[in-house]
Amino acid sequence: MARVLVTGGGSGIGAAVCRHLNDTGWTAIAADLRPPEGGLVLDTTDEAAWERALDAAGPLDGLVNCAGIRSRVDIADLDLVEFHRMLDVHVVGTFLGIRGMARRWAAERRTGAVVNIASVVATNAVAGQIHYVAAKGAIAAMTRAAAVELAPVGARVNAIAPGVIRTPMTADRLGDPGQTAWLMSRVPAGRAGEPEEIATVAAFLLSEAASYVNGVLLPVDGGWTAS
Ligand SMILES: NC(=O)c1ccc[n+]([C@@H]2O[C@H](COP(=O)([O-])OP(=O)(O)OC[C@H]3O[C@@H](n4cnc5c(N)ncnc54)[C@H](O)[C@@H]3O)[C@@H](O)[C@H]2O)c1
């Protein structure tokens, strides 16, 4: 049974990915700052914590890099601490995960698939989020770099670019009628997505059904980036 480590598996999209994988024949292991019962404690910015989590998870066939944070600060007010924090969680965290899998797959003479959770802001910027936009753009770029480098050993590395998904991260925005109206004016589907609608796509990208899909940034956004 294929084993997959899911960072950010304690909430929102990551929790939905774990549920969907476990319901469809995979074994998902959640890793999070605040993991669910049976999950692993992981701070994605911490190199030693990654080693501990990957060792504890055992041989893995897949990794979903989903842990994330979001904050809204205008450029003029954004300090370097917050800028670095955003890049550490998303960019350093995703790199450490991909590197951990590359090393282990080489040592174990096996291979697998990585799915990185980016965002529509990797291609379509919004104001007040230069640090988040930079982090998600870097995840998209690292996805291509890792896909190209690891393809010869049979590994695949893809990314999903979610639009607006109903999770604790977006609860404040989706709870505000003004913000919701602005967001929905950008989404042809006219609604927010549900975490399960990202989970099914992550499972597809992990699976053999996507055996020739490598290095893509796949929008799952109700048509946002098509419009
Ligand atoms: N919800 C959306 O609309 C949306 C849109 C695009 C992209 N995303 C991305 O999807 C991912 C999941 O977001 P979500 O909406 O489910 O948010 P969420 O807040 O519900 O879940 C995020 C999870 O990441 C964990 N986390 C945060 N920092 C961590 C760290 N340093 N180490 C380990 N775990 C950490 C949190 O504890 C939490 O469980 C994020 O990368 C986010 O940027 C979300």
Coordinates of N, CA and C and ligand atoms in Angstrom, one line a residue:
M1 N 0.9 -1.2 0.0 CA 0.0 0.0 0.0 C 0.9 1.2 0.0
A2 N 0.6 2.1 -0.9 CA 1.5 3.3 -1.1 C 1.4 4.2 0.1
R3 N 2.6 4.7 0.6 CA 2.6 5.6 1.8 C 3.0 7.0 1.4
V4 N 2.2 8.0 1.9 CA 2.4 9.4 1.5 C 2.5 10.2 2.8
L5 N 3.5 11.1 2.9 CA 3.6 12.0 4.0 C 3.0 13.3 3.5
V6 N 2.1 13.9 4.3 CA 1.4 15.1 4.0 C 1.7 16.2 5.0
T7 N 2.5 17.2 4.6 CA 2.7 18.3 5.5 C 1.5 19.2 5.6
G8 N 1.3 19.8 6.7 CA 0.1 20.6 6.9 C -1.1 19.7 7.0
G9 N -0.9 18.5 7.3 CA -2.0 17.5 7.4 C -2.9 17.7 8.6
G10 N -2.6 18.7 9.4 CA -3.5 18.9 10.6 C -4.7 19.8 10.3
S11 N -4.8 20.4 9.1 CA -5.9 21.3 8.9 C -6.2 21.4 7.4
G12 N -7.4 22.0 7.1 CA -7.7 22.4 5.8 C -7.4 21.5 4.6
I13 N -6.7 21.9 3.7 CA -6.4 21.1 2.5 C -5.6 19.9 2.8
G14 N -4.6 20.0 3.7 CA -3.7 18.9 4.0 C -4.5 17.8 4.7
A15 N -5.4 18.2 5.6 CA -6.3 17.2 6.3 C -7.2 16.5 5.3
A16 N -7.7 17.3 4.3 CA -8.6 16.7 3.3 C -7.8 15.7 2.4
V17 N -6.5 16.0 2.1 CA -5.7 15.1 1.3 C -5.5 13.8 2.1
C18 N -5.2 13.9 3.4 CA -5.0 12.7 4.2 C -6.3 11.9 4.2
R19 N -7.4 12.5 4.4 CA -8.7 11.8 4.5 C -9.0 11.1 3.2
H20 N -8.8 11.8 2.1 CA -9.1 11.2 0.7 C -8.1 10.1 0.4
L21 N -6.8 10.2 0.7 CA -5.9 9.2 0.4 C -6.2 7.9 1.3
N22 N -6.5 8.1 2.6 CA -6.8 7.0 3.5 C -8.1 6.3 3.0
D23 N -9.0 7.1 2.5 CA -10.3 6.5 2.0 C -10.2 5.7 0.7
T24 N -9.1 6.0 0.0 CA -9.0 5.4 -1.3 C -7.8 4.5 -1.5
G25 N -7.4 3.9 -0.4 CA -6.4 2.8 -0.5 C -5.0 3.2 -0.3
W26 N -4.7 4.4 0.0 CA -3.4 4.8 0.3 C -3.2 4.9 1.9
T27 N -2.0 5.0 2.3 CA -1.7 5.3 3.7 C -1.1 6.7 3.8
A28 N -1.9 7.6 4.4 CA -1.4 9.0 4.5 C -0.9 9.2 5.9
I29 N 0.2 9.9 6.1 CA 0.8 10.2 7.4 C 0.8 11.8 7.4
A30 N 0.1 12.3 8.4 CA 0.0 13.8 8.5 C 1.2 14.3 9.3
A31 N 1.9 15.3 8.8 CA 3.0 15.9 9.6 C 2.6 17.4 9.7
D32 N 2.7 17.9 10.9 CA 2.2 19.3 11.1 C 2.8 19.9 12.4
L33 N 2.8 21.2 12.5 CA 3.2 21.8 13.8 C 2.2 21.3 14.9
R34 N 0.9 21.1 14.5 CA -0.1 20.6 15.4 C -0.7 19.4 14.7
P35 N -0.1 18.2 14.7 CA -0.6 17.1 14.0 C -1.8 16.5 14.6
P36 N -2.6 15.8 13.8 CA -3.7 15.1 14.4 C -3.2 13.8 15.1
E37 N -4.1 13.1 15.8 CA -3.7 11.9 16.5 C -3.1 10.9 15.5
G38 N -1.9 10.4 15.9 CA -1.3 9.4 15.0 C -0.4 10.1 13.9
G39 N -0.4 11.4 13.9 CA 0.5 12.1 13.0 C 1.8 12.5 13.6
L40 N 2.7 13.1 12.8 CA 4.0 13.4 13.2 C 4.2 14.9 13.4
V41 N 5.0 15.3 14.4 CA 5.2 16.7 14.6 C 6.3 17.2 13.6
L42 N 6.1 18.2 12.9 CA 7.0 18.7 12.0 C 6.9 20.2 11.8
D43 N 8.0 20.9 12.0 CA 8.1 22.3 11.6 C 8.9 22.3 10.3
T44 N 8.2 22.7 9.2 CA 8.9 22.6 7.9 C 10.1 23.4 7.7
T45 N 10.3 24.4 8.6 CA 11.5 25.3 8.5 C 12.7 24.6 9.2
D46 N 12.5 23.5 9.8 CA 13.6 22.9 10.7 C 14.2 21.6 10.0
E47 N 15.4 21.8 9.6 CA 16.1 20.7 8.9 C 16.1 19.4 9.7
A48 N 16.4 19.5 11.0 CA 16.5 18.3 11.8 C 15.1 17.6 12.0
A49 N 14.1 18.5 12.1 CA 12.8 18.0 12.3 C 12.3 17.2 11.1
W50 N 12.7 17.7 9.9 CA 12.4 17.0 8.6 C 13.0 15.6 8.7
E51 N 14.3 15.5 9.1 CA 15.0 14.2 9.1 C 14.2 13.2 10.1
R52 N 13.9 13.8 11.2 CA 13.1 12.9 12.2 C 11.8 12.5 11.6
A53 N 11.1 13.4 11.0 CA 9.8 13.0 10.5 C 9.9 12.0 9.3
L54 N 10.8 12.2 8.4 CA 11.0 11.3 7.3 C 11.4 9.9 7.8
D55 N 12.3 9.9 8.8 CA 12.7 8.6 9.3 C 11.6 7.9 10.0
A56 N 10.8 8.6 10.8 CA 9.7 8.1 11.5 C 8.6 7.6 10.6
A57 N 8.4 8.2 9.4 CA 7.4 7.9 8.5 C 7.7 6.5 7.8
G58 N 9.0 6.2 7.7 CA 9.3 5.0 7.0 C 9.4 5.2 5.5
P59 N 9.6 4.1 4.7 CA 9.8 4.2 3.3 C 8.5 4.9 2.7
L60 N 8.7 5.9 1.9 CA 7.5 6.6 1.4 C 7.5 6.6 -0.1
D61 N 6.3 6.5 -0.7 CA 6.1 6.6 -2.1 C 5.7 8.0 -2.6
G62 N 5.3 8.8 -1.7 CA 4.9 10.1 -2.1 C 5.0 11.1 -0.9
L63 N 5.1 12.4 -1.3 CA 5.1 13.5 -0.4 C 4.2 14.6 -0.9
V64 N 3.3 15.2 -0.1 CA 2.6 16.4 -0.4 C 3.0 17.5 0.5
N65 N 3.6 18.5 -0.1 CA 4.1 19.7 0.6 C 3.0 20.7 0.7
C66 N 2.2 20.7 1.8 CA 1.0 21.5 1.9 C 1.1 22.5 3.0
A67 N 2.0 22.3 4.0 CA 2.1 23.2 5.1 C 2.2 24.7 4.6
G68 N 1.5 25.6 5.2 CA 1.6 27.0 4.8 C 1.0 27.9 5.7
I69 N 1.3 29.2 5.5 CA 0.8 30.3 6.3 C 0.5 31.4 5.3
R70 N -0.3 32.4 5.7 CA -0.6 33.5 4.8 C -0.8 34.7 5.7
S71 N -0.2 35.9 5.2 CA -0.5 37.1 5.9 C -0.6 38.2 4.8
R72 N -1.3 39.3 5.2 CA -1.6 40.3 4.3 C -0.9 41.6 4.8
V73 N 0.1 42.1 4.2 CA 0.8 43.3 4.6 C 1.3 44.0 3.4
D74 N 1.0 45.3 3.3 CA 1.4 46.1 2.2 C 3.0 46.2 2.2
I75 N 3.5 46.4 1.0 CA 5.0 46.4 0.8 C 5.7 47.3 1.8
A76 N 5.1 48.5 1.9 CA 5.8 49.6 2.7 C 5.9 49.2 4.2
D77 N 4.9 48.3 4.6 CA 4.9 47.9 6.0 C 5.5 46.6 6.3
L78 N 5.9 45.9 5.3 CA 6.4 44.5 5.5 C 7.8 44.5 6.0
D79 N 8.0 43.9 7.2 CA 9.4 43.8 7.7 C 10.1 42.5 7.3
L80 N 11.4 42.5 7.4 CA 12.2 41.4 7.0 C 11.9 40.1 7.7
V81 N 11.5 40.3 9.0 CA 11.2 39.1 9.8 C 10.1 38.3 9.1
E82 N 9.0 39.0 8.8 CA 7.8 38.4 8.2 C 8.1 37.9 6.8
F83 N 8.9 38.7 6.0 CA 9.3 38.2 4.7 C 10.1 36.9 4.8
H84 N 11.1 36.8 5.7 CA 11.8 35.6 5.8 C 11.0 34.4 6.3
R85 N 10.1 34.7 7.2 CA 9.2 33.7 7.8 C 8.4 33.0 6.7
M86 N 7.8 33.8 5.8 CA 7.0 33.3 4.7 C 7.9 32.4 3.8
L87 N 9.1 32.9 3.5 CA 9.9 32.1 2.6 C 10.4 30.8 3.3
D88 N 10.7 30.9 4.6 CA 11.2 29.7 5.3 C 10.1 28.6 5.3
V89 N 8.9 29.0 5.7 CA 7.8 27.9 5.8 C 7.6 27.3 4.4
H90 N 7.4 28.1 3.4 CA 7.0 27.6 2.1 C 8.2 27.1 1.2
V91 N 9.2 28.0 1.1 CA 10.3 27.7 0.1 C 11.3 26.7 0.7
V92 N 11.9 27.1 1.9 CA 12.8 26.2 2.6 C 12.1 24.9 2.9
G93 N 10.9 25.0 3.4 CA 10.2 23.7 3.8 C 10.0 22.8 2.6
T94 N 9.6 23.4 1.5 CA 9.3 22.5 0.3 C 10.6 21.9 -0.2
F95 N 11.7 22.8 -0.2 CA 13.0 22.2 -0.6 C 13.5 21.1 0.3
L96 N 13.4 21.3 1.6 CA 13.8 20.2 2.5 C 13.0 18.9 2.3
G97 N 11.8 19.1 2.0 CA 10.9 17.9 1.7 C 11.4 17.2 0.5
I98 N 11.6 17.9 -0.6 CA 12.0 17.3 -1.9 C 13.4 16.7 -1.7
R99 N 14.3 17.4 -1.1 CA 15.6 16.9 -0.9 C 15.6 15.6 -0.1
G100 N 14.8 15.6 1.0 CA 14.6 14.4 1.8 C 14.2 13.2 1.0
M101 N 13.2 13.4 0.1 CA 12.7 12.3 -0.7 C 13.8 11.9 -1.7
A102 N 14.4 12.8 -2.3 CA 15.5 12.5 -3.3 C 16.5 11.6 -2.7
R103 N 17.0 12.0 -1.5 CA 18.1 11.2 -0.8 C 17.6 9.9 -0.5
R104 N 16.4 9.8 0.1 CA 15.9 8.5 0.5 C 15.6 7.6 -0.6
W105 N 14.9 8.1 -1.7 CA 14.6 7.3 -2.8 C 15.9 6.7 -3.5
A106 N 17.0 7.5 -3.5 CA 18.3 7.1 -4.1 C 18.8 6.0 -3.2
A107 N 18.8 6.2 -1.9 CA 19.4 5.2 -0.9 C 18.6 3.9 -0.9
E108 N 17.3 4.0 -1.1 CA 16.4 2.8 -1.0 C 16.2 2.2 -2.4
R109 N 16.8 2.8 -3.4 CA 16.6 2.3 -4.8 C 15.1 2.2 -5.2
R110 N 14.4 3.2 -4.8 CA 13.0 3.3 -5.2 C 12.7 4.7 -5.7
T111 N 11.5 5.0 -6.1 CA 11.1 6.3 -6.5 C 9.7 6.6 -6.2
G112 N 9.2 7.8 -6.6 CA 7.8 8.2 -6.2 C 7.4 9.5 -6.7
A113 N 6.5 10.1 -6.1 CA 5.9 11.4 -6.6 C 5.8 12.4 -5.5
V114 N 6.0 13.7 -5.9 CA 5.8 14.8 -5.0 C 4.8 15.7 -5.5
V115 N 3.9 16.2 -4.7 CA 2.9 17.2 -5.1 C 3.1 18.4 -4.1
N116 N 3.4 19.6 -4.7 CA 3.6 20.8 -4.0 C 2.3 21.6 -4.1
I117 N 1.9 22.2 -3.0 CA 0.7 23.0 -3.0 C 1.2 24.5 -3.1
A118 N 1.0 25.0 -4.3 CA 1.4 26.4 -4.6 C 0.2 27.3 -4.4
S119 N -0.2 28.1 -5.4 CA -1.4 29.0 -5.3 C -1.5 29.7 -6.7
V120 N -2.7 30.1 -6.9 CA -2.9 31.0 -8.1 C -2.0 32.2 -8.1
V121 N -1.6 32.6 -6.9 CA -0.8 33.8 -6.9 C 0.6 33.6 -7.4
A122 N 1.0 32.3 -7.7 CA 2.2 32.0 -8.3 C 2.3 32.6 -9.8
T123 N 1.1 32.7 -10.3 CA 1.0 33.3 -11.7 C 0.2 34.6 -11.8
N124 N -0.7 34.8 -10.8 CA -1.6 36.0 -10.9 C -1.5 36.7 -9.5
A125 N -0.8 37.8 -9.5 CA -0.5 38.4 -8.2 C -1.7 39.1 -7.7
V126 N -1.8 39.3 -6.3 CA -2.7 40.1 -5.7 C -2.0 41.1 -4.8
A127 N -2.6 42.2 -4.5 CA -1.9 43.3 -3.7 C -1.8 42.8 -2.2
G128 N -0.8 43.3 -1.5 CA -0.7 43.1 -0.1 C -0.1 41.7 0.3
Q129 N 0.5 41.1 -0.7 CA 1.0 39.7 -0.4 C 2.3 39.5 -1.2
I130 N 3.2 40.5 -1.2 CA 4.4 40.2 -2.0 C 5.2 39.1 -1.5
H131 N 5.2 38.9 -0.2 CA 6.0 37.8 0.4 C 5.4 36.4 0.1
Y132 N 4.0 36.3 0.1 CA 3.3 35.1 -0.2 C 3.4 34.8 -1.7
V133 N 3.3 35.8 -2.5 CA 3.5 35.7 -4.0 C 4.9 35.2 -4.3
A134 N 5.9 35.7 -3.7 CA 7.3 35.3 -3.9 C 7.4 33.8 -3.5
A135 N 6.9 33.5 -2.4 CA 7.0 32.1 -1.9 C 6.3 31.1 -2.8
K136 N 5.1 31.4 -3.3 CA 4.4 30.5 -4.1 C 5.0 30.5 -5.5
G137 N 5.5 31.6 -6.0 CA 6.2 31.6 -7.3 C 7.5 30.7 -7.2
A138 N 8.2 30.8 -6.1 CA 9.4 29.9 -5.9 C 9.0 28.4 -5.9
I139 N 7.9 28.1 -5.2 CA 7.4 26.7 -5.2 C 7.2 26.2 -6.6
A140 N 6.5 27.1 -7.4 CA 6.3 26.6 -8.8 C 7.6 26.4 -9.6
A141 N 8.6 27.3 -9.4 CA 9.9 27.2 -10.0 C 10.6 26.0 -9.5
M142 N 10.6 25.7 -8.2 CA 11.3 24.5 -7.7 C 10.6 23.3 -8.2
T143 N 9.3 23.3 -8.4 CA 8.6 22.1 -8.9 C 9.2 21.7 -10.3
R144 N 9.4 22.8 -11.1 CA 10.0 22.5 -12.5 C 11.4 22.0 -12.4
A145 N 12.2 22.6 -11.5 CA 13.6 22.3 -11.3 C 13.7 20.8 -10.8
A146 N 12.9 20.5 -9.9 CA 13.0 19.1 -9.3 C 12.5 18.1 -10.3
A147 N 11.4 18.5 -11.0 CA 10.9 17.5 -12.0 C 11.9 17.2 -13.1
V148 N 12.6 18.2 -13.5 CA 13.6 18.0 -14.6 C 14.8 17.1 -14.0
E149 N 15.2 17.4 -12.8 CA 16.4 16.8 -12.3 C 16.1 15.3 -11.8
L150 N 14.9 15.1 -11.3 CA 14.6 13.7 -10.8 C 13.9 12.8 -11.8
A151 N 13.4 13.4 -12.9 CA 12.8 12.5 -13.9 C 13.6 11.3 -14.4
P152 N 14.9 11.5 -14.5 CA 15.7 10.3 -15.0 C 15.7 9.1 -14.0
V153 N 15.4 9.4 -12.7 CA 15.3 8.3 -11.7 C 13.8 7.9 -11.5
G154 N 12.9 8.4 -12.4 CA 11.5 7.9 -12.4 C 10.6 8.7 -11.4
A155 N 11.2 9.7 -10.8 CA 10.3 10.5 -9.9 C 9.6 11.6 -10.6
R156 N 8.4 11.9 -10.1 CA 7.6 13.0 -10.7 C 7.4 14.1 -9.6
V157 N 7.5 15.3 -10.0 CA 7.2 16.4 -9.1 C 6.3 17.4 -9.8
N158 N 5.1 17.6 -9.2 CA 4.1 18.5 -9.8 C 3.6 19.4 -8.7
A159 N 2.9 20.5 -9.1 CA 2.3 21.4 -8.2 C 0.9 21.7 -8.5
I160 N 0.1 22.0 -7.5 CA -1.3 22.4 -7.7 C -1.4 23.9 -7.3
A161 N -2.1 24.7 -8.1 CA -2.3 26.1 -7.8 C -3.8 26.3 -7.4
P162 N -4.1 26.1 -6.1 CA -5.5 26.3 -5.7 C -5.9 27.8 -5.8
G163 N -7.2 28.0 -6.1 CA -7.7 29.4 -6.1 C -8.2 29.6 -4.6
V164 N -9.4 30.1 -4.4 CA -9.9 30.3 -3.1 C -10.6 29.0 -2.6
I165 N -10.0 28.5 -1.5 CA -10.5 27.2 -1.0 C -11.0 27.5 0.4
R166 N -12.2 26.9 0.8 CA -12.8 27.1 2.1 C -12.0 26.3 3.2
T167 N -11.1 27.0 3.9 CA -10.3 26.4 5.0 C -10.2 27.4 6.1
P168 N -9.6 27.0 7.3 CA -9.3 28.0 8.3 C -8.5 29.2 7.8
M169 N -7.6 28.9 6.8 CA -6.8 30.0 6.3 C -7.6 31.1 5.6
T170 N -8.7 30.8 5.1 CA -9.5 31.8 4.3 C -10.8 32.1 5.1
A171 N -11.0 31.6 6.3 CA -12.2 31.8 7.0 C -12.5 33.3 7.2
D172 N -11.5 34.1 7.5 CA -11.7 35.5 7.8 C -12.2 36.2 6.5
R173 N -11.5 35.9 5.4 CA -11.9 36.5 4.1 C -13.3 36.1 3.6
L174 N -13.5 34.8 3.7 CA -14.8 34.3 3.2 C -16.0 34.7 4.2
G175 N -15.6 35.1 5.4 CA -16.6 35.6 6.4 C -16.9 37.0 6.2
D176 N -16.2 37.7 5.4 CA -16.3 39.2 5.2 C -17.0 39.4 3.8
P177 N -18.3 39.9 3.8 CA -19.0 40.0 2.6 C -18.3 40.8 1.5
G178 N -17.6 41.9 1.9 CA -16.9 42.7 0.9 C -15.8 41.9 0.2
Q179 N -15.0 41.3 1.1 CA -13.9 40.5 0.5 C -14.4 39.3 -0.3
T180 N -15.5 38.7 0.1 CA -16.1 37.6 -0.6 C -16.5 38.1 -2.0
A181 N -17.2 39.2 -2.0 CA -17.7 39.7 -3.3 C -16.5 40.0 -4.3
W182 N -15.4 40.6 -3.7 CA -14.3 40.9 -4.6 C -13.7 39.6 -5.1
L183 N -13.5 38.6 -4.2 CA -12.9 37.3 -4.6 C -13.8 36.6 -5.7
M184 N -15.1 36.6 -5.4 CA -16.0 35.9 -6.3 C -16.1 36.6 -7.7
S185 N -15.8 37.9 -7.7 CA -15.9 38.6 -9.0 C -14.7 38.1 -9.9
R186 N -13.7 37.4 -9.3 CA -12.6 36.9 -10.0 C -12.8 35.4 -10.4
V187 N -13.8 34.8 -9.8 CA -13.9 33.3 -10.0 C -15.1 33.0 -10.8
P188 N -14.9 32.6 -12.1 CA -16.0 32.3 -13.0 C -17.0 31.2 -12.4
A189 N -16.5 30.3 -11.6 CA -17.4 29.3 -11.0 C -18.4 30.0 -10.0
G190 N -18.0 31.1 -9.5 CA -18.9 31.9 -8.6 C -19.0 31.3 -7.2
R191 N -18.0 30.5 -6.8 CA -18.0 30.0 -5.5 C -16.6 29.7 -5.1
A192 N -16.4 29.5 -3.8 CA -15.1 29.0 -3.3 C -15.0 27.5 -3.5
G193 N -13.8 27.0 -3.6 CA -13.6 25.6 -3.7 C -13.6 24.9 -2.3
E194 N -13.8 23.6 -2.3 CA -13.8 22.9 -1.0 C -12.4 22.1 -1.0
P195 N -11.9 21.9 0.2 CA -10.6 21.2 0.3 C -10.6 19.9 -0.4
E196 N -11.7 19.2 -0.4 CA -11.8 17.9 -1.1 C -11.5 18.0 -2.6
E197 N -11.8 19.2 -3.2 CA -11.6 19.4 -4.6 C -10.1 19.6 -4.9
I198 N -9.3 19.9 -3.9 CA -7.8 19.8 -4.1 C -7.3 18.4 -3.8
A199 N -7.9 17.8 -2.8 CA -7.4 16.4 -2.4 C -7.5 15.4 -3.6
T200 N -8.6 15.5 -4.3 CA -8.8 14.5 -5.4 C -7.7 14.8 -6.5
V201 N -7.4 16.0 -6.7 CA -6.4 16.3 -7.8 C -5.0 15.9 -7.3
A202 N -4.7 16.1 -6.0 CA -3.4 15.7 -5.4 C -3.3 14.2 -5.6
A203 N -4.4 13.4 -5.3 CA -4.3 12.0 -5.4 C -4.1 11.6 -6.8
F204 N -4.7 12.3 -7.8 CA -4.4 12.0 -9.2 C -3.0 12.2 -9.5
L205 N -2.4 13.3 -9.1 CA -1.0 13.6 -9.4 C 0.0 12.6 -8.8
L206 N -0.4 12.1 -7.6 CA 0.4 11.1 -7.0 C 0.3 9.7 -7.7
S207 N -0.8 9.5 -8.4 CA -1.1 8.1 -8.8 C -0.5 7.8 -10.2
E208 N -0.5 6.5 -10.5 CA 0.0 6.1 -11.8 C -0.9 6.7 -13.0
A209 N -2.1 7.1 -12.7 CA -2.9 7.7 -13.7 C -2.2 9.0 -14.3
A210 N -1.3 9.5 -13.5 CA -0.5 10.7 -13.9 C 0.9 10.4 -14.3
S211 N 1.1 9.1 -14.7 CA 2.5 8.7 -14.9 C 3.4 9.5 -15.9
Y212 N 2.7 10.2 -16.8 CA 3.5 11.0 -17.7 C 3.3 12.5 -17.5
V213 N 2.8 12.9 -16.3 CA 2.6 14.3 -15.9 C 3.8 14.7 -15.0
N214 N 4.6 15.6 -15.5 CA 5.7 16.0 -14.6 C 6.1 17.4 -14.8
G215 N 6.3 18.1 -13.7 CA 6.7 19.5 -13.7 C 5.6 20.5 -14.0
V216 N 4.3 20.1 -13.8 CA 3.3 21.1 -14.1 C 2.8 21.9 -12.9
L217 N 2.3 23.0 -13.2 CA 1.6 23.8 -12.1 C 0.1 23.8 -12.6
L218 N -0.7 23.0 -11.9 CA -2.1 22.7 -12.3 C -3.1 23.6 -11.5
P219 N -3.7 24.6 -12.2 CA -4.7 25.4 -11.5 C -5.9 24.6 -11.1
V220 N -6.4 24.8 -9.9 CA -7.6 24.2 -9.4 C -8.4 25.3 -8.8
D221 N -9.0 26.1 -9.6 CA -9.4 27.5 -9.2 C -10.7 28.0 -9.7
G222 N -11.6 27.1 -10.1 CA -12.9 27.5 -10.6 C -12.8 28.4 -11.8
G223 N -11.7 28.4 -12.5 CA -11.5 29.2 -13.7 C -10.9 30.5 -13.5
W224 N -10.4 30.8 -12.3 CA -9.8 32.2 -12.0 C -8.8 32.5 -13.0
T225 N -7.8 31.6 -13.2 CA -6.6 32.0 -14.0 C -6.9 31.9 -15.5
A226 N -8.1 31.3 -15.9 CA -8.4 31.3 -17.3 C -9.1 32.6 -17.7
S227 N -9.5 33.4 -16.8 CA -10.4 34.5 -17.1 C -9.5 35.8 -17.2
Ligands
LIG1 N1 -7.1 28.0 1.4 C1 -6.8 28.6 0.2 O1 -7.6 29.3 -0.4 C2 -5.5 28.3 -0.4 C3 -5.3 28.8 -1.7 C4 -4.1 28.6 -2.3 C5 -3.1 27.9 -1.7 N2 -3.3 27.5 -0.4 C6 -2.2 26.8 0.2 O2 -2.7 25.5 0.7 C7 -1.9 25.1 1.8 C8 -2.8 24.7 2.9 O3 -3.6 25.8 3.3 P1 -5.0 25.7 4.1 O4 -5.9 26.6 3.4 O5 -5.3 24.3 4.2 O6 -4.6 26.3 5.5 P2 -4.7 25.9 7.0 O7 -4.3 27.0 7.8 O8 -6.1 25.3 7.2 O9 -3.7 24.7 7.1 C9 -2.3 25.0 7.1 C10 -1.6 23.9 8.0 O10 -0.2 24.1 7.8 C11 0.4 24.0 9.1 N3 1.6 24.7 9.2 C12 1.9 26.0 9.2 N4 3.2 26.3 9.3 C13 3.8 25.1 9.4 C14 5.1 24.7 9.6 N5 6.1 25.7 9.6 N6 5.4 23.4 9.7 C15 4.5 22.5 9.6 N7 3.2 22.8 9.5 C16 2.8 24.1 9.4 C17 -0.7 24.5 10.1 O11 -0.4 24.1 11.4 C18 -1.9 24.0 9.5 O12 -2.3 22.8 10.0 C19 -1.0 26.3 2.2 O13 0.3 26.1 1.6 C20 -1.7 27.4 1.5 O14 -0.7 28.5 1.2 C21 -4.5 27.7 0.2

